[in-house]
CSV table of C-alpha atoms and ligand atoms in Angstrom, one decimal:
chain,number,residue,atom,x,y,z
A,1,MET,CA,-30.6,32.9,-26.5
A,2,ASP,CA,-32.6,29.9,-25.4
A,3,ASP,CA,-34.5,28.4,-28.4
A,4,ARG,CA,-37.6,28.1,-26.4
A,5,ASN,CA,-37.7,31.8,-25.9
A,6,ALA,CA,-36.6,32.9,-29.3
A,7,PRO,CA,-38.9,34.8,-31.6
A,8,SER,CA,-41.3,32.2,-32.8
A,9,SER,CA,-42.2,33.5,-36.3
A,10,ALA,CA,-41.0,35.6,-39.2
A,11,LEU,CA,-43.5,38.2,-38.0
A,12,GLU,CA,-41.9,38.4,-34.6
A,13,GLU,CA,-38.5,38.8,-36.2
A,14,ARG,CA,-39.8,41.6,-38.3
A,15,LEU,CA,-41.3,43.3,-35.3
A,16,ILE,CA,-38.1,43.2,-33.3
A,17,ALA,CA,-36.2,44.6,-36.3
A,18,ALA,CA,-38.7,47.4,-36.9
A,19,VAL,CA,-38.6,48.5,-33.3
A,20,SER,CA,-34.8,48.5,-33.2
A,21,GLU,CA,-34.6,50.5,-36.4
A,22,ASP,CA,-36.7,53.2,-34.8
A,23,GLU,CA,-34.8,53.7,-31.6
A,24,ALA,CA,-35.0,57.4,-32.2
A,25,GLY,CA,-38.7,57.2,-32.3
A,26,VAL,CA,-39.2,55.6,-28.9
A,27,VAL,CA,-36.6,57.9,-27.3
A,28,GLN,CA,-38.3,61.0,-28.7
A,29,LEU,CA,-41.7,59.8,-27.5
A,30,ALA,CA,-40.3,59.3,-23.9
A,31,ALA,CA,-38.5,62.6,-24.0
A,32,ASP,CA,-41.8,64.4,-25.1
A,33,LEU,CA,-43.6,62.8,-22.2
A,34,ILE,CA,-40.9,63.8,-19.7
A,35,GLY,CA,-41.3,67.4,-21.0
A,36,PHE,CA,-44.8,67.7,-19.6
A,37,ASP,CA,-44.8,68.6,-15.9
A,38,THR,CA,-47.1,66.1,-14.3
A,39,THR,CA,-45.8,66.3,-10.8
A,40,ALA,CA,-47.9,64.1,-8.3
A,41,ARG,CA,-50.2,66.2,-6.2
A,42,ASN,CA,-51.9,66.6,-2.9
A,43,PRO,CA,-55.6,67.3,-2.8
A,44,GLY,CA,-56.1,71.0,-3.6
A,45,ASP,CA,-53.0,71.4,-5.7
A,46,PRO,CA,-53.6,73.1,-9.1
A,47,ALA,CA,-53.4,71.0,-12.3
A,48,ARG,CA,-50.2,71.2,-14.3
A,49,ASP,CA,-49.6,69.7,-17.8
A,50,GLU,CA,-51.7,66.6,-17.3
A,51,ALA,CA,-54.3,67.6,-19.9
A,52,ARG,CA,-51.7,68.5,-22.4
A,53,LEU,CA,-49.9,65.2,-22.0
A,54,GLN,CA,-53.1,63.2,-22.3
A,55,ASP,CA,-54.0,65.2,-25.5
A,56,TYR,CA,-50.6,64.3,-26.9
A,57,LEU,CA,-51.1,60.6,-26.2
A,58,LYS,CA,-54.7,60.7,-27.5
A,59,ALA,CA,-53.5,62.2,-30.8
A,60,ARG,CA,-50.8,59.5,-31.1
A,61,LEU,CA,-53.3,56.7,-30.5
A,62,GLU,CA,-56.0,58.1,-32.7
A,63,ALA,CA,-53.4,58.3,-35.5
A,64,VAL,CA,-53.1,54.5,-35.4
A,65,GLY,CA,-56.9,54.1,-35.4
A,66,ALA,CA,-57.8,53.9,-31.7
A,67,ALA,CA,-61.0,55.3,-30.4
A,68,ALA,CA,-59.9,57.5,-27.5
A,69,ASP,CA,-61.9,58.6,-24.5
A,70,LEU,CA,-60.6,61.5,-22.5
A,71,TRP,CA,-62.6,62.5,-19.5
A,72,GLU,CA,-62.4,64.3,-16.1
A,73,PRO,CA,-63.9,62.1,-13.4
A,74,GLU,CA,-66.4,63.6,-11.2
A,75,PRO,CA,-65.1,64.6,-7.7
A,76,THR,CA,-66.2,62.0,-5.1
A,77,GLY,CA,-66.4,64.4,-2.2
A,78,ARG,CA,-66.1,62.6,1.1
A,79,GLY,CA,-66.8,59.1,2.1
A,80,ASP,CA,-65.4,57.0,-0.8
A,81,ARG,CA,-62.8,54.9,1.0
A,82,PHE,CA,-60.7,54.5,-2.1
A,83,VAL,CA,-60.3,58.2,-2.8
A,84,PRO,CA,-58.8,60.9,-0.6
A,85,ASP,CA,-61.4,63.3,0.7
A,86,ASP,CA,-62.2,66.3,-1.5
A,87,LEU,CA,-60.0,65.1,-4.5
A,88,ASP,CA,-61.1,66.4,-7.8
A,89,PHE,CA,-59.8,65.8,-11.3
A,90,LYS,CA,-60.2,69.3,-12.8
A,91,GLY,CA,-57.5,69.7,-15.4
A,92,ARG,CA,-56.4,66.1,-14.8
A,93,PRO,CA,-58.3,64.0,-17.4
A,94,GLN,CA,-57.9,60.2,-17.6
A,95,LEU,CA,-57.3,58.5,-21.0
A,96,ALA,CA,-58.7,55.2,-22.2
A,97,ALA,CA,-58.3,54.2,-25.9
A,98,ARG,CA,-59.4,51.1,-27.6
A,99,LEU,CA,-57.8,49.8,-30.7
A,100,GLY,CA,-60.5,47.4,-32.0
A,101,GLY,CA,-59.3,44.0,-33.1
A,102,ALA,CA,-60.8,42.0,-36.0
A,103,GLY,CA,-62.5,39.7,-33.6
A,104,GLY,CA,-61.9,36.4,-32.0
A,105,GLY,CA,-58.9,37.3,-30.0
A,106,ARG,CA,-58.2,38.1,-26.3
A,107,SER,CA,-58.0,41.8,-25.3
A,108,LEU,CA,-54.9,43.2,-23.5
A,109,LEU,CA,-54.8,46.3,-21.2
A,110,LEU,CA,-51.7,48.4,-21.6
A,111,ASN,CA,-51.5,50.7,-18.6
A,112,GLY,CA,-49.3,53.5,-17.3
A,113,HIS,CA,-49.5,56.3,-14.8
A,114,VAL,CA,-48.7,59.8,-16.1
A,115,ASP,CA,-47.9,61.4,-12.7
A,116,ALA,CA,-44.3,61.5,-11.6
A,117,VAL,CA,-42.9,62.4,-8.2
A,118,SER,CA,-41.6,66.0,-7.5
A,119,CYS,CA,-38.4,67.1,-9.1
A,120,GLU,CA,-37.2,68.7,-5.9
A,121,PRO,CA,-34.4,69.4,-5.0
A,122,ARG,CA,-34.2,70.4,-8.6
A,123,GLU,CA,-30.9,72.3,-8.4
A,124,ARG,CA,-29.2,69.0,-7.5
A,125,TRP,CA,-30.0,67.4,-10.9
A,126,THR,CA,-27.2,67.2,-13.5
A,127,SER,CA,-29.6,68.4,-16.2
A,128,ASP,CA,-33.1,69.9,-16.2
A,129,PRO,CA,-35.4,67.1,-15.0
A,130,LEU,CA,-38.1,68.2,-17.4
A,131,ARG,CA,-35.8,68.3,-20.4
A,132,ALA,CA,-34.8,64.7,-21.2
A,133,GLU,CA,-31.1,64.2,-22.0
A,134,ILE,CA,-29.1,61.1,-23.0
A,135,ARG,CA,-25.8,60.5,-21.3
A,136,GLY,CA,-23.8,57.3,-21.6
A,137,GLY,CA,-26.7,55.4,-23.1
A,138,ASP,CA,-29.2,56.4,-20.5
A,139,LEU,CA,-32.2,58.8,-20.9
A,140,TYR,CA,-32.4,61.2,-17.9
A,141,GLY,CA,-35.4,63.1,-16.7
A,142,ARG,CA,-38.2,63.0,-14.1
A,143,GLY,CA,-40.4,60.0,-15.0
A,144,ALA,CA,-37.8,58.4,-17.3
A,145,CYS,CA,-38.3,55.0,-15.7
A,146,ASP,CA,-41.3,55.7,-13.4
A,147,MET,CA,-43.0,55.5,-15.8
A,148,LYS,CA,-43.0,57.7,-18.9
A,149,GLY,CA,-40.4,55.5,-20.5
A,150,GLY,CA,-42.7,52.5,-20.1
A,151,ILE,CA,-45.7,54.4,-21.6
A,152,ALA,CA,-43.5,55.4,-24.5
A,153,GLY,CA,-42.5,51.8,-25.1
A,154,MET,CA,-46.2,50.7,-25.1
A,155,VAL,CA,-47.3,53.4,-27.5
A,156,HIS,CA,-44.4,52.8,-29.7
A,157,ALA,CA,-45.2,49.1,-29.9
A,158,VAL,CA,-48.8,49.9,-31.0
A,159,GLU,CA,-47.5,52.3,-33.6
A,160,THR,CA,-45.0,49.8,-34.9
A,161,LEU,CA,-47.7,47.2,-35.4
A,162,HIS,CA,-49.7,49.8,-37.3
A,163,ARG,CA,-46.7,50.8,-39.4
A,164,LEU,CA,-46.1,47.2,-40.4
A,165,GLY,CA,-49.8,46.6,-41.2
A,166,VAL,CA,-50.2,44.0,-38.5
A,167,ARG,CA,-53.9,43.5,-37.7
A,168,LEU,CA,-54.7,42.0,-34.3
A,169,ALA,CA,-57.6,39.8,-33.5
A,170,GLY,CA,-58.2,41.0,-30.0
A,171,ASP,CA,-58.6,44.6,-28.8
A,172,VAL,CA,-55.8,46.7,-27.3
A,173,VAL,CA,-57.1,48.8,-24.4
A,174,PHE,CA,-54.6,51.6,-23.6
A,175,CYS,CA,-55.2,53.4,-20.3
A,176,ALA,CA,-53.1,56.4,-19.0
A,177,ASN,CA,-54.1,57.6,-15.5
A,178,SER,CA,-53.0,60.1,-12.9
A,179,ASP,CA,-52.6,59.7,-9.2
A,180,GLU,CA,-50.6,56.5,-8.9
A,181,GLU,CA,-47.9,58.1,-6.8
A,182,SER,CA,-50.4,59.5,-4.3
A,183,SER,CA,-53.5,57.4,-3.8
A,184,GLY,CA,-54.5,55.1,-6.7
A,185,ALA,CA,-57.5,57.4,-7.3
A,186,GLY,CA,-56.7,57.7,-11.0
A,187,SER,CA,-56.8,54.0,-11.8
A,188,TYR,CA,-59.8,53.7,-9.5
A,189,ALA,CA,-61.6,56.3,-11.6
A,190,CYS,CA,-60.6,54.4,-14.8
A,191,VAL,CA,-62.0,51.1,-13.4
A,192,LYS,CA,-65.2,52.9,-12.4
A,193,HIS,CA,-65.4,54.3,-16.0
A,194,GLY,CA,-65.4,50.8,-17.3
A,195,VAL,CA,-61.8,50.1,-18.3
A,196,ARG,CA,-61.5,46.3,-18.6
A,197,ALA,CA,-59.6,43.6,-20.6
A,198,ASP,CA,-58.9,39.9,-20.4
A,199,ALA,CA,-55.5,40.7,-18.8
A,200,GLY,CA,-53.2,43.6,-18.4
A,201,LEU,CA,-49.6,44.9,-18.4
A,202,CYS,CA,-48.6,48.0,-16.3
A,203,ALA,CA,-45.3,49.5,-17.4
A,204,GLU,CA,-43.6,50.1,-14.0
A,205,PRO,CA,-39.8,49.9,-14.0
A,206,THR,CA,-39.5,46.1,-13.2
A,207,GLY,CA,-36.3,45.6,-15.3
A,208,PHE,CA,-38.2,43.0,-17.3
A,209,ASP,CA,-39.2,41.1,-14.2
A,210,VAL,CA,-42.9,40.5,-13.6
A,211,TRP,CA,-44.4,42.0,-10.4
A,212,ALA,CA,-47.3,39.8,-9.8
A,213,SER,CA,-48.1,40.9,-6.2
A,214,CYS,CA,-47.9,43.9,-4.0
A,215,ARG,CA,-48.7,45.1,-0.5
A,216,GLY,CA,-51.5,47.5,0.3
A,217,GLY,CA,-51.3,50.4,2.6
A,218,VAL,CA,-53.2,53.0,4.7
A,219,ASN,CA,-52.1,56.0,6.7
A,220,PRO,CA,-54.4,56.5,9.6
A,221,HIS,CA,-54.3,59.5,11.8
A,222,ILE,CA,-54.5,59.2,15.6
A,223,PHE,CA,-55.5,62.2,17.8
A,224,ILE,CA,-54.4,62.1,21.4
A,225,GLU,CA,-56.0,64.5,23.8
A,226,GLY,CA,-54.2,66.2,26.7
A,227,ARG,CA,-55.0,69.0,29.1
A,228,PRO,CA,-52.9,72.2,29.0
A,229,GLY,CA,-51.3,73.7,32.0
A,230,HIS,CA,-48.2,75.6,33.1
A,231,SER,CA,-45.1,73.4,32.6
A,232,GLU,CA,-43.2,75.2,35.4
A,233,VAL,CA,-45.9,74.8,38.0
A,234,PRO,CA,-46.3,71.4,39.8
A,235,GLN,CA,-49.5,69.8,38.6
A,236,PRO,CA,-51.8,67.6,40.7
A,237,HIS,CA,-53.3,64.4,39.3
A,238,TRP,CA,-55.5,64.9,36.4
A,239,LEU,CA,-58.5,63.7,38.5
A,240,ALA,CA,-57.7,66.7,40.7
A,241,GLY,CA,-57.7,69.0,37.8
A,242,GLY,CA,-54.0,68.7,36.8
A,243,ALA,CA,-52.5,69.1,33.3
A,244,VAL,CA,-52.0,66.1,31.1
A,245,ASN,CA,-49.1,65.9,28.6
A,246,ALA,CA,-50.5,64.6,25.2
A,247,VAL,CA,-47.1,64.1,23.8
A,248,GLU,CA,-46.0,61.8,26.7
A,249,LYS,CA,-49.3,59.8,26.2
A,250,TYR,CA,-48.0,59.1,22.7
A,251,GLY,CA,-45.3,57.0,24.4
A,252,LEU,CA,-48.0,54.4,25.2
A,253,VAL,CA,-49.2,54.4,21.6
A,254,LEU,CA,-45.6,54.0,20.4
A,255,ASP,CA,-45.2,50.9,22.7
A,256,ALA,CA,-48.3,49.4,21.2
A,257,ILE,CA,-47.2,50.1,17.7
A,258,GLN,CA,-43.8,48.4,18.3
A,259,THR,CA,-45.5,45.3,19.8
A,260,ILE,CA,-47.7,45.0,16.7
A,261,ARG,CA,-44.7,45.4,14.4
A,262,ASP,CA,-42.7,42.7,16.2
A,263,ASP,CA,-45.8,40.4,16.0
A,264,TRP,CA,-46.5,41.1,12.4
A,265,ARG,CA,-43.0,40.2,11.2
A,266,THR,CA,-43.4,36.6,12.3
A,267,ARG,CA,-47.1,36.0,11.7
A,268,PRO,CA,-47.7,33.0,9.4
A,269,ASP,CA,-50.3,34.8,7.3
A,270,HIS,CA,-47.8,37.6,6.7
A,271,GLN,CA,-45.1,35.4,5.1
A,272,HIS,CA,-45.1,35.7,1.3
A,273,ARG,CA,-42.8,34.2,-1.3
A,274,TYR,CA,-42.3,37.6,-3.1
A,275,LEU,CA,-43.1,40.2,-0.4
A,276,ALA,CA,-41.7,41.4,2.9
A,277,PRO,CA,-43.9,41.2,6.0
A,278,PRO,CA,-45.9,44.3,6.6
A,279,ASP,CA,-44.7,47.1,8.8
A,280,ILE,CA,-46.4,49.7,11.0
A,281,LEU,CA,-44.6,52.8,12.0
A,282,THR,CA,-45.1,56.5,12.9
A,283,THR,CA,-44.3,58.8,10.0
A,284,VAL,CA,-45.6,62.2,11.1
A,285,ILE,CA,-46.0,63.6,14.6
A,286,ARG,CA,-47.4,67.0,15.7
A,287,GLY,CA,-48.0,68.2,19.2
A,288,GLY,CA,-47.8,71.0,21.7
A,289,GLU,CA,-48.5,74.7,21.5
A,290,TRP,CA,-46.0,76.5,23.6
A,291,MET,CA,-42.6,75.9,25.2
A,292,VAL,CA,-43.9,76.2,28.7
A,293,THR,CA,-47.3,74.7,28.3
A,294,TYR,CA,-48.3,71.0,28.7
A,295,PRO,CA,-49.3,69.9,25.1
A,296,SER,CA,-53.1,69.8,24.8
A,297,SER,CA,-52.9,67.5,21.8
A,298,CYS,CA,-50.7,65.1,19.8
A,299,GLU,CA,-51.6,64.0,16.3
A,300,ILE,CA,-49.7,61.2,14.6
A,301,THR,CA,-49.8,59.6,11.2
A,302,LEU,CA,-48.9,56.0,10.7
A,303,SER,CA,-47.7,54.0,7.7
A,304,VAL,CA,-49.4,50.6,7.8
A,305,GLN,CA,-48.9,48.0,5.1
A,306,TYR,CA,-51.0,44.8,4.6
A,307,MET,CA,-50.6,41.7,2.6
A,308,PRO,CA,-52.8,40.5,-0.3
A,309,GLY,CA,-54.0,37.6,1.8
A,310,ARG,CA,-55.5,40.0,4.3
A,311,VAL,CA,-57.9,41.6,1.9
A,312,ASP,CA,-61.5,41.0,3.1
A,313,ALA,CA,-64.2,39.4,1.0
A,314,ASP,CA,-65.6,42.9,0.3
A,315,GLY,CA,-62.2,44.0,-1.2
A,316,THR,CA,-61.0,46.2,1.7
A,317,GLY,CA,-58.4,46.0,4.4
A,318,GLN,CA,-61.0,46.5,7.2
A,319,ALA,CA,-59.9,43.5,9.3
A,320,VAL,CA,-56.4,44.9,9.4
A,321,PHE,CA,-57.6,48.4,10.4
A,322,ASP,CA,-59.9,46.9,13.1
A,323,GLU,CA,-56.9,44.9,14.5
A,324,VAL,CA,-54.6,48.0,14.6
A,325,GLU,CA,-57.3,50.1,16.3
A,326,ALA,CA,-58.3,47.5,18.8
A,327,ARG,CA,-54.7,46.6,19.9
A,328,ILE,CA,-53.6,50.2,20.3
A,329,GLY,CA,-56.9,51.1,21.8
A,330,ALA,CA,-56.5,48.3,24.4
A,331,VAL,CA,-53.1,49.6,25.5
A,332,ALA,CA,-54.5,53.2,25.7
A,333,ALA,CA,-57.5,51.9,27.8
A,334,GLY,CA,-55.1,50.8,30.5
A,335,ASP,CA,-54.3,54.5,31.1
A,336,SER,CA,-56.8,56.2,33.3
A,337,TRP,CA,-56.8,59.5,31.3
A,338,LEU,CA,-56.9,57.8,27.9
A,339,ALA,CA,-59.7,55.5,29.2
A,340,GLU,CA,-61.8,58.5,29.7
A,341,HIS,CA,-60.4,60.5,26.7
A,342,PRO,CA,-60.2,57.8,24.1
A,343,LEU,CA,-57.9,58.1,21.1
A,344,ARG,CA,-59.7,59.4,18.0
A,345,TRP,CA,-59.0,57.7,14.7
A,346,GLU,CA,-59.3,58.7,11.1
A,347,TRP,CA,-58.8,56.2,8.3
A,348,PRO,CA,-58.2,57.9,5.0
A,349,CYS,CA,-58.0,56.2,1.6
A,350,ASP,CA,-57.6,52.4,1.6
A,351,ILE,CA,-55.0,51.3,-0.9
A,352,VAL,CA,-55.8,47.7,-1.5
A,353,PRO,CA,-53.2,45.1,-2.5
A,354,ALA,CA,-53.6,42.3,-5.0
A,355,GLU,CA,-51.7,39.4,-6.5
A,356,VAL,CA,-51.9,37.4,-9.8
A,357,ALA,CA,-51.1,33.7,-9.6
A,358,ASP,CA,-47.8,32.5,-10.9
A,359,ASP,CA,-49.4,30.2,-13.4
A,360,HIS,CA,-51.7,32.9,-14.8
A,361,PRO,CA,-51.0,33.2,-18.6
A,362,ILE,CA,-50.3,36.9,-18.3
A,363,VAL,CA,-47.2,36.1,-16.3
A,364,ALA,CA,-45.9,33.7,-18.8
A,365,LEU,CA,-46.8,36.1,-21.6
A,366,ALA,CA,-44.7,38.9,-20.1
A,367,LEU,CA,-41.7,36.7,-19.2
A,368,GLY,CA,-41.8,35.0,-22.6
A,369,ALA,CA,-41.9,38.3,-24.5
A,370,GLY,CA,-39.0,39.6,-22.4
A,371,SER,CA,-37.0,36.5,-23.1
A,372,ALA,CA,-37.7,36.7,-26.8
A,373,VAL,CA,-36.0,40.1,-27.0
A,374,GLY,CA,-33.0,38.9,-24.9
A,375,ARG,CA,-34.3,40.2,-21.6
A,376,PRO,CA,-35.2,37.2,-19.4
A,377,GLY,CA,-36.8,38.1,-16.1
A,378,LYS,CA,-38.3,36.4,-13.1
A,379,ILE,CA,-41.5,36.6,-11.1
A,380,ALA,CA,-41.2,39.1,-8.2
A,381,GLY,CA,-43.3,41.3,-5.9
A,382,LEU,CA,-43.5,45.0,-5.2
A,383,ASP,CA,-43.4,45.9,-1.5
A,384,SER,CA,-45.0,49.2,-2.4
A,385,TRP,CA,-48.2,49.5,-4.5
A,386,HIS,CA,-48.9,49.8,-8.3
A,387,ASP,CA,-52.0,50.4,-10.4
A,388,ALA,CA,-51.9,46.8,-11.5
A,389,ALA,CA,-53.5,45.9,-8.2
A,390,MET,CA,-56.5,48.2,-9.0
A,391,PHE,CA,-57.2,46.5,-12.3
A,392,THR,CA,-56.7,43.0,-10.8
A,393,GLN,CA,-58.7,43.7,-7.7
A,394,ARG,CA,-61.6,45.8,-9.1
A,395,ALA,CA,-61.8,45.3,-12.8
A,396,GLY,CA,-61.5,41.5,-13.2
A,397,THR,CA,-58.4,42.2,-15.2
A,398,PRO,CA,-55.5,40.2,-13.9
A,399,THR,CA,-52.7,42.7,-14.4
A,400,VAL,CA,-48.9,42.5,-13.7
A,401,SER,CA,-46.2,45.1,-13.9
A,402,PHE,CA,-43.6,44.6,-16.6
A,403,GLY,CA,-41.4,47.4,-17.9
A,404,PRO,CA,-38.1,49.0,-18.6
A,405,GLY,CA,-35.6,50.5,-16.2
A,406,SER,CA,-34.9,49.8,-12.5
A,407,ILE,CA,-37.1,50.7,-9.5
A,408,GLY,CA,-33.8,51.7,-7.9
A,409,LYS,CA,-33.6,54.7,-10.4
A,410,ALA,CA,-37.2,55.8,-9.6
A,411,HIS,CA,-37.9,58.8,-7.3
A,412,VAL,CA,-34.2,59.7,-7.3
A,413,ILE,CA,-32.2,62.8,-8.3
A,414,ASP,CA,-31.1,62.1,-11.9
A,415,GLU,CA,-33.8,59.5,-12.6
A,416,SER,CA,-32.9,57.5,-15.7
A,417,VAL,CA,-33.8,54.6,-18.0
A,418,PRO,CA,-31.4,52.8,-20.3
A,419,VAL,CA,-32.2,53.5,-24.0
A,420,ARG,CA,-31.6,49.8,-24.6
A,421,ASP,CA,-34.4,49.0,-22.2
A,422,LEU,CA,-36.8,51.4,-24.0
A,423,VAL,CA,-36.2,49.6,-27.3
A,424,ASP,CA,-36.3,46.1,-25.9
A,425,PHE,CA,-39.5,46.9,-24.0
A,426,SER,CA,-41.2,48.3,-27.0
A,427,ALA,CA,-40.3,45.1,-28.9
A,428,ALA,CA,-41.4,42.9,-26.0
A,429,VAL,CA,-44.8,44.7,-25.9
A,430,ALA,CA,-45.2,44.2,-29.7
A,431,LEU,CA,-44.6,40.5,-29.3
A,432,ALA,CA,-46.9,40.3,-26.3
A,433,LEU,CA,-49.7,41.9,-28.3
A,434,VAL,CA,-49.3,39.5,-31.2
A,435,ARG,CA,-49.0,36.5,-28.9
A,436,TRP,CA,-52.0,37.4,-26.7
A,437,CYS,CA,-54.4,39.1,-29.0
A,438,GLY,CA,-53.6,36.9,-32.1
A,439,VAL,CA,-53.0,38.1,-35.6
A,440,VAL,CA,-55.5,38.2,-38.5
A,441,GLY,CA,-54.3,36.9,-41.9
B,501,LIG,ZN1,-44.6,54.1,-11.0
């Protein structure tokens, strides 16, 4: 181990030893969390075990002296651009817990999302995805790496500090939210509730790298209008009352999408040292009513990503949305039918990207703590999105992802995390807390 990264004090040595001695504790904690069904939802889906999981975490944190706040955010209805329409949190409470420091130190946010992607196709798993199982040194189960294992490591670190009687100077702010896998509405609700700290760690499966930046995204719907008519009957021009095929009009939209995609790949302001250039593609298409009828409508959904550098001063991606709508709209306007029957757009839920500077102390903190437990990592980016962006962007809390396991094992059949990673991560978080918040006495 490089001496510069070795544990820097007898206390740190004790912490690492104490975490290692309690491997069974952190594994059991992760297994308990996996046992709660917290499958990510669409608006309207009934709640599952989210409240029971949060009660469990609340009890664990209160047992080490934290003041825990568990609440169901109010539904926002329609019109909040950061929340899907008609989303409510009934049965899906969010958890924020504060472990008050003695004073004089910096506060650190420890964040994790409690939702996990669907277990389906469940019959193809080697073991029950909701009953954690260890095979060959890896812990298997839905959420093992994304990211119940990471949450377990964070809670276990706080518990270990308490067990050893270590008193921090700064506060620990623990936050467990829902809805990371769907929209970011959970962390958004937490930020609106007042969750803040001087900096933050989010326990995504980075494999001890630090994800300091991510791309944002939005999934607009485009509605294309046609005019129905009999497909086996010759049709006059639409101006003479003929039918119009909405699905074929989509061909024009597709051409425009592909032009934007090609342009975006090489745009200078889309080049980023850790992130791929953004993409734009059709992900859902629906159209037509009957096998011998001209389709009267075609509805498509796009997946559009955007770079941290394209976030507007108001903290939204509006300029990107305007560009997409204008460029596709201009192509459509060259068609006489679409010029008179313009595309109709809907722009749901803006998922805003963020980045933390390489030289921000939270980056060095995470990398240093990883190195000190023998897990050196590097600065990287996440081409998808993580809650860290929400805290960075909207809570004035520069937050990076740093956690156990590999993103390659996330969202897959037989999701897993190495037990070694859980132990090392718990030790790294304990060190990070001591180094960041400071120790009293
Ligand atoms: Zn995740």
